[in-house]
Structures are given as structure tokens and as C-alpha cells.
Coordinates of C-alpha atoms and ligand atoms in Angstrom, one line a residue:
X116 CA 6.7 -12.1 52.9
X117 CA 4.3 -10.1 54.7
X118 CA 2.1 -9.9 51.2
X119 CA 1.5 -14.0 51.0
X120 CA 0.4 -13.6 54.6
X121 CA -2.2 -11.3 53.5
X122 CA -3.3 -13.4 50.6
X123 CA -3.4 -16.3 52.7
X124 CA -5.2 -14.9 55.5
X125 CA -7.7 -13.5 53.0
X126 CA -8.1 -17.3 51.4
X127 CA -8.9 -18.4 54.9
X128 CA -11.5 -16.3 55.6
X129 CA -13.3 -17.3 52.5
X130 CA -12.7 -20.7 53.0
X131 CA -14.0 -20.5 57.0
X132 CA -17.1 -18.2 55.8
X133 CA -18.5 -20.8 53.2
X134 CA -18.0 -23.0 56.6
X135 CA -19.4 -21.4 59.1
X136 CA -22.7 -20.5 56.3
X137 CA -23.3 -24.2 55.7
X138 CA -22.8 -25.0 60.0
X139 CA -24.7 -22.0 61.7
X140 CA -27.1 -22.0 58.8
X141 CA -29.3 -18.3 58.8
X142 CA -27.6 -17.6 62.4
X143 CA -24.5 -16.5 61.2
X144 CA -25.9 -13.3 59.6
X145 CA -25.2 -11.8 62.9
X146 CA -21.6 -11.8 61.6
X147 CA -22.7 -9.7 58.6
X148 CA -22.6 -5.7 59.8
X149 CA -18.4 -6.7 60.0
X150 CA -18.7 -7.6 56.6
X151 CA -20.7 -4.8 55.1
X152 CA -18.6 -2.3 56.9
X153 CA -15.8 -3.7 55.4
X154 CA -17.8 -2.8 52.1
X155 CA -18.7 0.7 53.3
X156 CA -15.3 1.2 53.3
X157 CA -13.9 0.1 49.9
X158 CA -17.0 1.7 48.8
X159 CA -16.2 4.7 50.6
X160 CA -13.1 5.3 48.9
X161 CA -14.3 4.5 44.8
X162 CA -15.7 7.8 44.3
X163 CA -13.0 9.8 45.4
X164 CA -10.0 7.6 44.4
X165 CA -11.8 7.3 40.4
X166 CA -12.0 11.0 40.4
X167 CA -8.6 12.4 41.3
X168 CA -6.6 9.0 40.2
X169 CA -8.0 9.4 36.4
X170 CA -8.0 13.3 36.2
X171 CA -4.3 12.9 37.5
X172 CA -4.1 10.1 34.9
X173 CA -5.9 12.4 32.1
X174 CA -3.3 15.5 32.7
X175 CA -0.5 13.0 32.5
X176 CA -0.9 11.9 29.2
X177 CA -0.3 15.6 27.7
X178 CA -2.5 15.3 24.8
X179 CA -6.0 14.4 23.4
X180 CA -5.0 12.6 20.7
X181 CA -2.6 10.1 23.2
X182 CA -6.0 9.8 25.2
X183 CA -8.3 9.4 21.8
X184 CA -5.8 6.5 20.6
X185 CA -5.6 5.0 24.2
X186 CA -9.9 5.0 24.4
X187 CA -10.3 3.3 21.0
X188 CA -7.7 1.0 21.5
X189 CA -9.4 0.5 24.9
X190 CA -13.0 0.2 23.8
X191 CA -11.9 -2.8 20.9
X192 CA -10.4 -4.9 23.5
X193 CA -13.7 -4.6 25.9
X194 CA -15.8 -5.0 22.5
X195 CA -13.9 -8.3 21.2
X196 CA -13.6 -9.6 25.0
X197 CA -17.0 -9.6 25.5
X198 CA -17.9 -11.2 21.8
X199 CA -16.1 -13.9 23.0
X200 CA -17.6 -14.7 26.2
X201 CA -20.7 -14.5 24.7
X202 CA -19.7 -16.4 22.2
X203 CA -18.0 -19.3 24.5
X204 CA -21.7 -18.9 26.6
X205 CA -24.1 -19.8 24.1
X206 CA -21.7 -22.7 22.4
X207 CA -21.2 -24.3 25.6
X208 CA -25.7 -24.0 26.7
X209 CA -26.1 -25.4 22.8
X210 CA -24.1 -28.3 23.5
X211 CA -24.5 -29.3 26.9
X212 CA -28.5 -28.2 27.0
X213 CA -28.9 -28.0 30.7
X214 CA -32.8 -26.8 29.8
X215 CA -33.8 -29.6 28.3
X216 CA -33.1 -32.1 31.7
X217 CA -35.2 -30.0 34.5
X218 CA -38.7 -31.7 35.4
X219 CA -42.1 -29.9 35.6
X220 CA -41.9 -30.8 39.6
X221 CA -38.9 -28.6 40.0
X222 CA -39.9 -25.6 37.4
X223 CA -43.3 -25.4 39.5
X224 CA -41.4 -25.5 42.4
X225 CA -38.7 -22.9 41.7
X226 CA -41.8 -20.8 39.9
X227 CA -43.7 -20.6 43.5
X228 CA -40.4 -19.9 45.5
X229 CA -39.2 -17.1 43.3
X230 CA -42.2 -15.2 41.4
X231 CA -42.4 -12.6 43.4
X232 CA -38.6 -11.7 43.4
X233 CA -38.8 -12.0 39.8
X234 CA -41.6 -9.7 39.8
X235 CA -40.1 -7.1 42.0
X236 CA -36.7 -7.9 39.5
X237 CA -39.3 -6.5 36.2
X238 CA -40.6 -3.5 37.9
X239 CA -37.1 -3.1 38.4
X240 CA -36.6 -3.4 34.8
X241 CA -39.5 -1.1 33.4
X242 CA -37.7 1.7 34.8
X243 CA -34.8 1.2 32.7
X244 CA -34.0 4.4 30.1
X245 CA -33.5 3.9 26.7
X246 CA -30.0 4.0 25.1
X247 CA -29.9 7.9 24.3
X248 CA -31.1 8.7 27.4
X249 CA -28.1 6.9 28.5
X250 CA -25.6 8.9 27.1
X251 CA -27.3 12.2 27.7
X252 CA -27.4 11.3 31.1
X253 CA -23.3 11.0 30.9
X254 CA -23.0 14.4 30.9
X255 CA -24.1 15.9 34.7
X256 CA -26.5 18.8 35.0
X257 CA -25.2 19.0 38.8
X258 CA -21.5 18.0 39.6
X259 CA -22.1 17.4 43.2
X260 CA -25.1 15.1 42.3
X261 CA -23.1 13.2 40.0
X262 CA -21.1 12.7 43.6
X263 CA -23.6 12.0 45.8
X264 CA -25.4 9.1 43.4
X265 CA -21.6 8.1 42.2
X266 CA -22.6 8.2 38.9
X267 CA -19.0 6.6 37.2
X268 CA -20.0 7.3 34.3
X269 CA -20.1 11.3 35.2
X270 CA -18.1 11.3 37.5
X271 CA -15.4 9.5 35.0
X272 CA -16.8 11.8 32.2
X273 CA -16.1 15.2 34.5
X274 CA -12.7 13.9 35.6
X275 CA -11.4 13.2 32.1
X276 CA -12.5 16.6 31.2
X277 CA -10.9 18.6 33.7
X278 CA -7.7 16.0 33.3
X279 CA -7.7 17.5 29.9
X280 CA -8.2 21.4 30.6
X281 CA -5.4 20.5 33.2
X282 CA -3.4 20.7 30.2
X283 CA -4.6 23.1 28.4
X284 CA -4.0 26.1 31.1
X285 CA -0.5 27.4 32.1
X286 CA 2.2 25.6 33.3
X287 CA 2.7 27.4 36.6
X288 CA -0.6 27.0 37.5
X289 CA -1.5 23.3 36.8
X290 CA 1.4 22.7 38.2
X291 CA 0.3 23.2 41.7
X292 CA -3.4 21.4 41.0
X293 CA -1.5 18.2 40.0
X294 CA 0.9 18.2 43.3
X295 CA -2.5 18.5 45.4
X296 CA -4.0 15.8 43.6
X297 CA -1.0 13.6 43.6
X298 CA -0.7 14.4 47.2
X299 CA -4.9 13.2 47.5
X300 CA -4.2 10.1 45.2
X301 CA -1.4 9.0 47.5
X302 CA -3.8 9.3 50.6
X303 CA -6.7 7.5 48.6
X304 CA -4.4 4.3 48.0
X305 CA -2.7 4.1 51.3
X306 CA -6.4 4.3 52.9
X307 CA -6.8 1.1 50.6
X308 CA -3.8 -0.5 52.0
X309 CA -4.5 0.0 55.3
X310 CA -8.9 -1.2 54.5
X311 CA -7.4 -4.3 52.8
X312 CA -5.5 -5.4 56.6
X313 CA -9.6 -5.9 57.5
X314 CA -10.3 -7.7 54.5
X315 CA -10.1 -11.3 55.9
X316 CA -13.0 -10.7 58.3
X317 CA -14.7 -8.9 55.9
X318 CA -14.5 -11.7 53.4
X319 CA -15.1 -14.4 56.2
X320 CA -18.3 -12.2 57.0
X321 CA -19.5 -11.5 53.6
X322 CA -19.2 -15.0 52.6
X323 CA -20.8 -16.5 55.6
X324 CA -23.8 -14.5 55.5
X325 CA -24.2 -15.5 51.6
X326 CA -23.9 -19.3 52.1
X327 CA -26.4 -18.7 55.2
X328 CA -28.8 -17.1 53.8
X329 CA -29.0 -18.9 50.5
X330 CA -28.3 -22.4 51.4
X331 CA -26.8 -24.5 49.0
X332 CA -29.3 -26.9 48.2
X333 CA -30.8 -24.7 45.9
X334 CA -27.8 -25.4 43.6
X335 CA -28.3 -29.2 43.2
X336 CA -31.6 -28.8 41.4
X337 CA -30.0 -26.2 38.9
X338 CA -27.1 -28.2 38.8
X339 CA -26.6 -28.1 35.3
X340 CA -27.0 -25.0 34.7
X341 CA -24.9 -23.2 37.1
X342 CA -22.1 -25.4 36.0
X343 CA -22.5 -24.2 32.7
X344 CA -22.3 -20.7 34.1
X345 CA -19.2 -21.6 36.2
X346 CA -17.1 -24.0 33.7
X347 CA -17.8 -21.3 31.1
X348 CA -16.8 -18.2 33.6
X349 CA -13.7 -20.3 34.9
X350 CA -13.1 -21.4 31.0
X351 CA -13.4 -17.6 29.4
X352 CA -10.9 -17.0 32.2
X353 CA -8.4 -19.1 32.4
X354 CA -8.3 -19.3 28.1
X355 CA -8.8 -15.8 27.0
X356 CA -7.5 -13.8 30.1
X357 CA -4.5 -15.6 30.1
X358 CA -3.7 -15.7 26.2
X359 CA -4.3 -11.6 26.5
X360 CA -1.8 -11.1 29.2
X361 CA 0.6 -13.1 28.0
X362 CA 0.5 -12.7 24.2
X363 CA -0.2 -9.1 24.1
X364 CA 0.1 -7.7 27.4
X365 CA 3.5 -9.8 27.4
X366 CA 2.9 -11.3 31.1
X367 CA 2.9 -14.9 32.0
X368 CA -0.5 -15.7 33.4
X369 CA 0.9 -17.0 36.3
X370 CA 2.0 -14.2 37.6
X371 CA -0.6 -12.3 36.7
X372 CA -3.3 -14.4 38.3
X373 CA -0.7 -14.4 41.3
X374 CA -0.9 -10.7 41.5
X375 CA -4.5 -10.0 41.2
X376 CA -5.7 -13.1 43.4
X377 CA -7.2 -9.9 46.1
X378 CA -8.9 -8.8 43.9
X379 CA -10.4 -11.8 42.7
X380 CA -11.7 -13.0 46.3
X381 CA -13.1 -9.3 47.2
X382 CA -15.2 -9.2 43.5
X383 CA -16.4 -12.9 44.9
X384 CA -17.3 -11.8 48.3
X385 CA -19.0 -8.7 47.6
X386 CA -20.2 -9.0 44.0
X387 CA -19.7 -6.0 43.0
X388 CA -17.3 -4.6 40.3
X389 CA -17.4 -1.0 41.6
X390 CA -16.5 -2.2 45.3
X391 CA -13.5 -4.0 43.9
X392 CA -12.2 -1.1 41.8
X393 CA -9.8 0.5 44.6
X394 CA -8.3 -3.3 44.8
X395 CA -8.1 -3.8 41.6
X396 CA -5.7 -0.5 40.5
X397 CA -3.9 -1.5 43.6
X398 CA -3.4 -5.1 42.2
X399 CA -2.1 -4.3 38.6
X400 CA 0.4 -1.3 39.8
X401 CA 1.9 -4.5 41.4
X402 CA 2.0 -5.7 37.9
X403 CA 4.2 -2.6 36.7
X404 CA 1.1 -1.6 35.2
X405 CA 1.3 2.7 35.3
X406 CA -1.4 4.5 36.6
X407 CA -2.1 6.7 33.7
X408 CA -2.9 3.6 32.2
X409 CA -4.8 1.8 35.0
X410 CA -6.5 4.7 36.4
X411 CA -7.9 5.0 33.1
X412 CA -8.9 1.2 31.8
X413 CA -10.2 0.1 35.3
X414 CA -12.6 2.9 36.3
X415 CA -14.0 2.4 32.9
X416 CA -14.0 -1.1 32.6
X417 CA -15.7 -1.6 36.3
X418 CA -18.8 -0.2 34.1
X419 CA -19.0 -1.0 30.9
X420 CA -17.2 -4.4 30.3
X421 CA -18.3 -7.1 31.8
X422 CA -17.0 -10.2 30.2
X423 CA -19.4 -12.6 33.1
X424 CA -21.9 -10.9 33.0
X425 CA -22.0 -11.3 29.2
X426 CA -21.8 -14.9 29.5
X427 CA -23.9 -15.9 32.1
X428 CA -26.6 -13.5 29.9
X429 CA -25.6 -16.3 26.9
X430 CA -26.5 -19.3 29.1
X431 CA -29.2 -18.0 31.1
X432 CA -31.1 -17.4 27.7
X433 CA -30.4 -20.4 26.2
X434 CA -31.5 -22.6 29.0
X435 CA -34.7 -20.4 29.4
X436 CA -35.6 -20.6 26.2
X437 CA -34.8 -24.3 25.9
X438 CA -37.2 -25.1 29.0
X439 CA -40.0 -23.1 27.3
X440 CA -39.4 -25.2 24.1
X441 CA -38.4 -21.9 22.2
X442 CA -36.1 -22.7 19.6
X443 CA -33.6 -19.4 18.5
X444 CA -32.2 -20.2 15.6
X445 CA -29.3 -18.4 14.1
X446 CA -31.1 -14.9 14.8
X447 CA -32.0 -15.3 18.0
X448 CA -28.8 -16.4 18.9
X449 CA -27.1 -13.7 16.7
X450 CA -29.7 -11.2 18.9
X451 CA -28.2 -12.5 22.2
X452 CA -24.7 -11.4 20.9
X453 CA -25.9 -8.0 20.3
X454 CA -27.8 -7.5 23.3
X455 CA -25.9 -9.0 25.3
X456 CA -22.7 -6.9 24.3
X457 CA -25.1 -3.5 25.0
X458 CA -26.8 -4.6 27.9
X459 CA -23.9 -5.6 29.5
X460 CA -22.2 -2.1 28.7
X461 CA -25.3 -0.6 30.0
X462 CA -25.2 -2.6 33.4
X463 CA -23.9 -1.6 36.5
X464 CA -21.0 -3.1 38.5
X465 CA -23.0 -3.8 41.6
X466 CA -24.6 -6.9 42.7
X467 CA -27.7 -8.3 40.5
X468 CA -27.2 -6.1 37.9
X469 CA -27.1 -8.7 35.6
X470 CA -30.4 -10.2 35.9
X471 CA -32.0 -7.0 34.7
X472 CA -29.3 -7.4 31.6
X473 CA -30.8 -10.9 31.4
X474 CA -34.2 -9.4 31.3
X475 CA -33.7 -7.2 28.3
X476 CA -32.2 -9.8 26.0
X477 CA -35.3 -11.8 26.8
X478 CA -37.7 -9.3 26.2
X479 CA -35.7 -8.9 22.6
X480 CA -36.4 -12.4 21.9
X481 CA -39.5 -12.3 22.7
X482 CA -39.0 -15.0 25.6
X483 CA -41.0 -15.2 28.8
X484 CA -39.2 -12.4 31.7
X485 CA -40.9 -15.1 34.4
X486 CA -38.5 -17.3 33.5
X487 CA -35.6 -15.1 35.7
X488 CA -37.5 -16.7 38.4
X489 CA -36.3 -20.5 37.8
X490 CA -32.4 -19.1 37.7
X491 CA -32.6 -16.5 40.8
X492 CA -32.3 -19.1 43.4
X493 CA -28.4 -19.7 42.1
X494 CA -27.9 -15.7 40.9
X495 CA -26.0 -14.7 44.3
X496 CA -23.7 -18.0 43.6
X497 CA -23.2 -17.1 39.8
X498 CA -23.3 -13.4 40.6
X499 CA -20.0 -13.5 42.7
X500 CA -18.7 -15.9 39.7
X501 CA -19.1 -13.7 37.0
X502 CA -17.9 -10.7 38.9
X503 CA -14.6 -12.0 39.4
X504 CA -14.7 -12.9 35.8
X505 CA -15.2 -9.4 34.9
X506 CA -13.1 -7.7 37.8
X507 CA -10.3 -9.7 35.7
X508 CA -11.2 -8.8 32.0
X509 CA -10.3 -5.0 33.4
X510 CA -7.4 -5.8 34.9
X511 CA -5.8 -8.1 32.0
X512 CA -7.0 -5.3 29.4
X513 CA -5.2 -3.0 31.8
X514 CA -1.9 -5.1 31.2
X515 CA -2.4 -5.0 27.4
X516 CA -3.4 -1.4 27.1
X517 CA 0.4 -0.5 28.7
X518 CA 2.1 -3.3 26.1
X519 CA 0.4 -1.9 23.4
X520 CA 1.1 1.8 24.2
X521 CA 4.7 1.5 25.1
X522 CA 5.8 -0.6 22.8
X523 CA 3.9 1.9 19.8
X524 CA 6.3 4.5 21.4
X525 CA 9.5 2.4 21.4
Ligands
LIG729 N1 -22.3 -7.9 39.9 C1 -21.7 -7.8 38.7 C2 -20.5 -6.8 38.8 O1 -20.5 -6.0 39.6 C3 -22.7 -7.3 37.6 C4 -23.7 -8.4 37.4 O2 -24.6 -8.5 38.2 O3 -23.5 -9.2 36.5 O4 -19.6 -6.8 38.0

């Protein structure tokens, strides 16, 4: 009982944020510091939770080879997910062409407004390392640096590592390094309990301050587009999610979606994968999911699969290209899959981090990176969209991972 209050409560702030954005206009942002110290704290907690839940998780398992089969398996669901969204993106911007409707008047006008975001976007973009300095960079040179930035991708490397050595020492010793971190792991989640009985305000502040600053008006001219983005998001979601869960992860969607509807309004209100991560285990072990598996999948997921992101990348480069007259052809489309599968691997689970995917898949097909500056006026909008869409991917391939694993062992 005292659960659907929370849920409820939650809803309600949303819904009197997007409210009190649209009636106080830019004023409301001095609502905003409750909001983003409501994200300090889920933030707060993702480093340390990732880190002892998934060595704990790691030491559980017993073996390597239980931990090999569980990554591949793993790594094939994010793969196909993603193919799929990507796939869903680019049919839907072929058929429905929302680049082909937008007047000069409003491409000049959205040009002027946003350039020098865009630009600032690029720079951003320049800095990017290439693919193998990627996964060098995986494994940390400093340990407490890899803290400090919270690097996941160390940080999950280092704690799957020690996870292992855990049990590859002796028994009487490991034994008492697993009670401690059980003992820390426990701590971590209650803090989350208790950080989530702020979440209403923290939503209702969060989402004020977006609607207030961003306006909605904006959306109207790139109408057409951003419903692209959203129908396709809200139809990867409801279709592929929920044919996962139930057929192989052997859940009805209902409840699933029931169960994970937290996390689904923090990834909207704060955009971020990586914020939403401590929400999200919390979510799916009121599933039944295990936390060997889900302090595995999720952590991992919340950076490299990103079903949304991968999506909106789809539809953004279609209707770029299509306002530029390019036409992509099997190839270039065939491109977007590609690069849209890596870059959204590559891409962090933080806010905009998909516009500087979207800039390498244009630069790959050769179509003009100013063009990020007609869609940026709707990104924040689309941004909190997609995120849910991908805080969801992790959570369903959470559900499936467990299915699959048990029932090999049955
Ligand atoms: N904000 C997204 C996330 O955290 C990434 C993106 O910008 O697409 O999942």
C-alpha cells in the first residue's frame, strides 16, 4: 500500500512540474537546486553501489566460465536489441519523411537560434578517442582515478576482477571480504530507499525547470519529427520490451512495466542512464530478479546499450539528410545501423550524450554536423524519451538474463 503511494506521489510531481514549467515560465528555475540535489544524491550513491554490488555479484557466481556464458549471452541481447531499434528508427523516418515538410523560414530560423550550441556540441565531438583508445582506456592506470572521474567502464572492469580473485583465494579469508561487502551493499540500497522518499520533489523540480527553460513551443515547429522520435521510442518499447519479458524472460509485461514505472519517471526527469542505475536494480529485485544477475546486466547496460539512443540516432539522420536533399541509399542506411550500434555502445549514460553519437554517424555519411543545430531545440524533450527507453532495455534484459540462466540450470 505504502509502495502505490510512492508511485503515485512520484507521478504527481511530474505531472505538477510540466505545470508549473509551462505557468511560471523561466521563473520556476528557482525550484531547481531541490531538484539537482536530489540528483547529487542518486548520483552520489552509483559509484559505490556499482562497485561492491557487482564484485559481490562477480564472487557469487563461483566460476569464470558461469560469468563468460552470462557476458555473451548478455552482450547478444544488447546487440540484437539495439539492431532493432535502429532498425524500427530508420523504417518509420523512411516512411513518414518528417524532413521533407520543414520550410526554409523555419531551418534559417532554428539555424540562427542554435549554431553556436551546435558548435560548442562539435568541439565537443573532436575530442572524442578513437575505438582502441577506448578499450585501452578500460583498464585504469590509477584505481582511485577511475573513482574520482566514475569511470563505469573501470570501475565495472576493476570490480569484476577482484569479484573473480574473490574466488580464487581461500575460503576463510574471502569469506570475511564478502560479509563486509554484503554488509556495504545492504547500506548502499537502503540509502536508495530512503533518497527515493525525496524523489517526488525532485521530479517535480527537475521537470519544472526543463519545461521552463525550454518552452514548448519549440516542439510545434519540429513537430514531425519528435513524434517520429517519440512514437518510435514508445513503439520499440511497448513491442520489443514487452515481447522480451514475457516470451523469454517469462514475465507479463504488465507487471513488469508496473514494477519499473520509478525508474521510468527518474530516467525522464533527469536524463541520465547512470543517475537511474541505483533505481533501476532496486526496481527489477522487485521483479524476483537476483542480484548476481542484476548487479551484473544493469551497471553494464547503463553504458553500453542504449536501445533510444540508437533510435533517435536512426531518425535524426534520416530527417537530416532528407532536409539537405541527401539521398542514403541502401549503404548509407546500412552505415547508420553500424554506427549507430558502436556509437551508441561508445556513449555515455548522461544527458546529451547522444547528440555527439548523432554527430559521428553523420560525419560517416558524410552529412553536414550543422545540421545537429535544427534538432537541439527538442534534444532535452527526446533526451528524457529515449533515456527511459534505454533505462528499460537494461532492465527487461535483466529479466531475461535470470530466465535464461536458471532455466539452463534446471
Ligand atoms: N541521456 C541518455 C542516457 O543517459 C544518453 C543519450 O543522450 O542518448 O541514457
Amino acid at each position: 500500500m505504502k509502495k502505490i503511494k510512492l508511485h503515485t506521489k512520484i507521478f504527481l510531481g511530474l505531472i505538477l512540474g510540466i505545470v508549473a514549467g509551462i505557468v511560471f515560465g523561466e521563473k520556476v528555475l528557482v525550484i531547481e537546486p531541490i531538484g539537482t540535489i536530489f540528483l547529487h544524491l542518486i548520483t552520489m550513491i552509483v559509484v559505490p553501489l556499482v562497485f561492491v554490488s557487482l564484485m559481490l555479484g562477480t564472487a557469487s557466481l563461483g566460476d569464470v566460465k558461469k560469468l563468460g556464458r552470462i557476458g555473451a549471452k548478455t552482450a547478444v541481447y544488447f546487440v540484437i536489441t539495439t539492431v532493432i531499434a535502429i532498425v524500427i528508427g530508420l523504417f518509420l523516418a523512411n516512411t513518414v519523411q518528417p524532413g521533407k515538410g520543414l520550410s526554409q523560414d523555419v531551418q534559417d530560423q532554428l539555424y540562427q537560434n542554435y549554431e553556436e550550441k551546435a558548435q560548442a556540441g562539435l568541439q565537443h565531438m573532436e575530442e572524442k578517442p578513437s575505438l582502441i583508445e577506448v578499450i585501452v582506456d578500460i583498464v585504469p592506470e590509477n584505481p582511485v582515478r577511475a573513482f574520482i572521474d566514475g569511470n563505469m567502464l573501470q570501475i565495472i572492469f576493476m570490480a569484476l576482477l577482484f569479484g573473480i580473485v574473490l574466488t580464487l583465494i581461500k575460503k576463510e579469508k574471502s569469506k570475511l571480504i564478502i560479509k563486509v561487502l554484503d554488509g556495504l551493499n545492504d547500506i548502499f540500497i537502503q540509502v536508495v530507499h530512503i533518497v527515493m522518499k525525496l524523489a517526488p520533489y525532485g521530479v517535480l523540480a527537475l521537470s519544472a525547470a526543463v519545461v521552463g527553460q525550454f518552452g514548448t513551443d519549440i516542439l510545434v515547429t519540429l513537430l514531425k519529427y519528435s513524434l517520429v522520435v517519440l512514437g518510435g521510442l514508445v513503439l520499440y518499447t511497448l513491442s520489443v520490451n514487452s515481447l522480451t519479458v514475457s516470451l523469454l524472460g517469462r514475465i507479463s509485461p504488465m507487471r513488469f512495466f508496473k514494477a519499473v514505472k520509478d525508474a521510468i519517471i527518474i530516467a525522464f526527469s533527469t536524463s541520465s542512464s547512470m543517475a537511474t542505475l541505483p533505481v533501476a536494480m532496486d526496481n527489477v529485485e522487485g521483479l524476483g530478479i537476483k542480484r548476481e544477475y542484476s548487479s551484473f546486466v544493469i551497471p553494464l547496460g547503463s553504458t553500453v546499450n542504449m536501445d533510444g539512443t540508437a533510435l533517435y540516432q536512426g531518425v535524426s539522420a534520416v530527417f537530416i539528410a532528407q532536409i539537405y536533399g541527401i539521398q542514403l541509399g541502401i549503404t548509407g542506411q546500412v552505415t547508420i545501423v553500424l554506427m549507430a550500434v558502436l556509437s551508441s555502445i561508445g556513449a555515455a549514460g548522461v544527458p546529451m550524450a547522444g547528440i555527439i553519437a548523432l554527430a559521428l554517424v553523420l560525419k560517416q555519411l558524410g552529412i553536414p554536423l550543422e545540421g545537429i543545430a535544427l534538432i537541439l531545440g527538442v534534444e532535452r524533450l527526446l533526451d528524457m524519451v529515449r533515456t527511459s527507453t534505454n533505462v528499460i532495455g537494461n532492465m527487461a534484459c535483466s529479466v531475461v538474463i535470470q530466465q535464461l540462466e536458471e532455466k539452463g540450470n534446471k
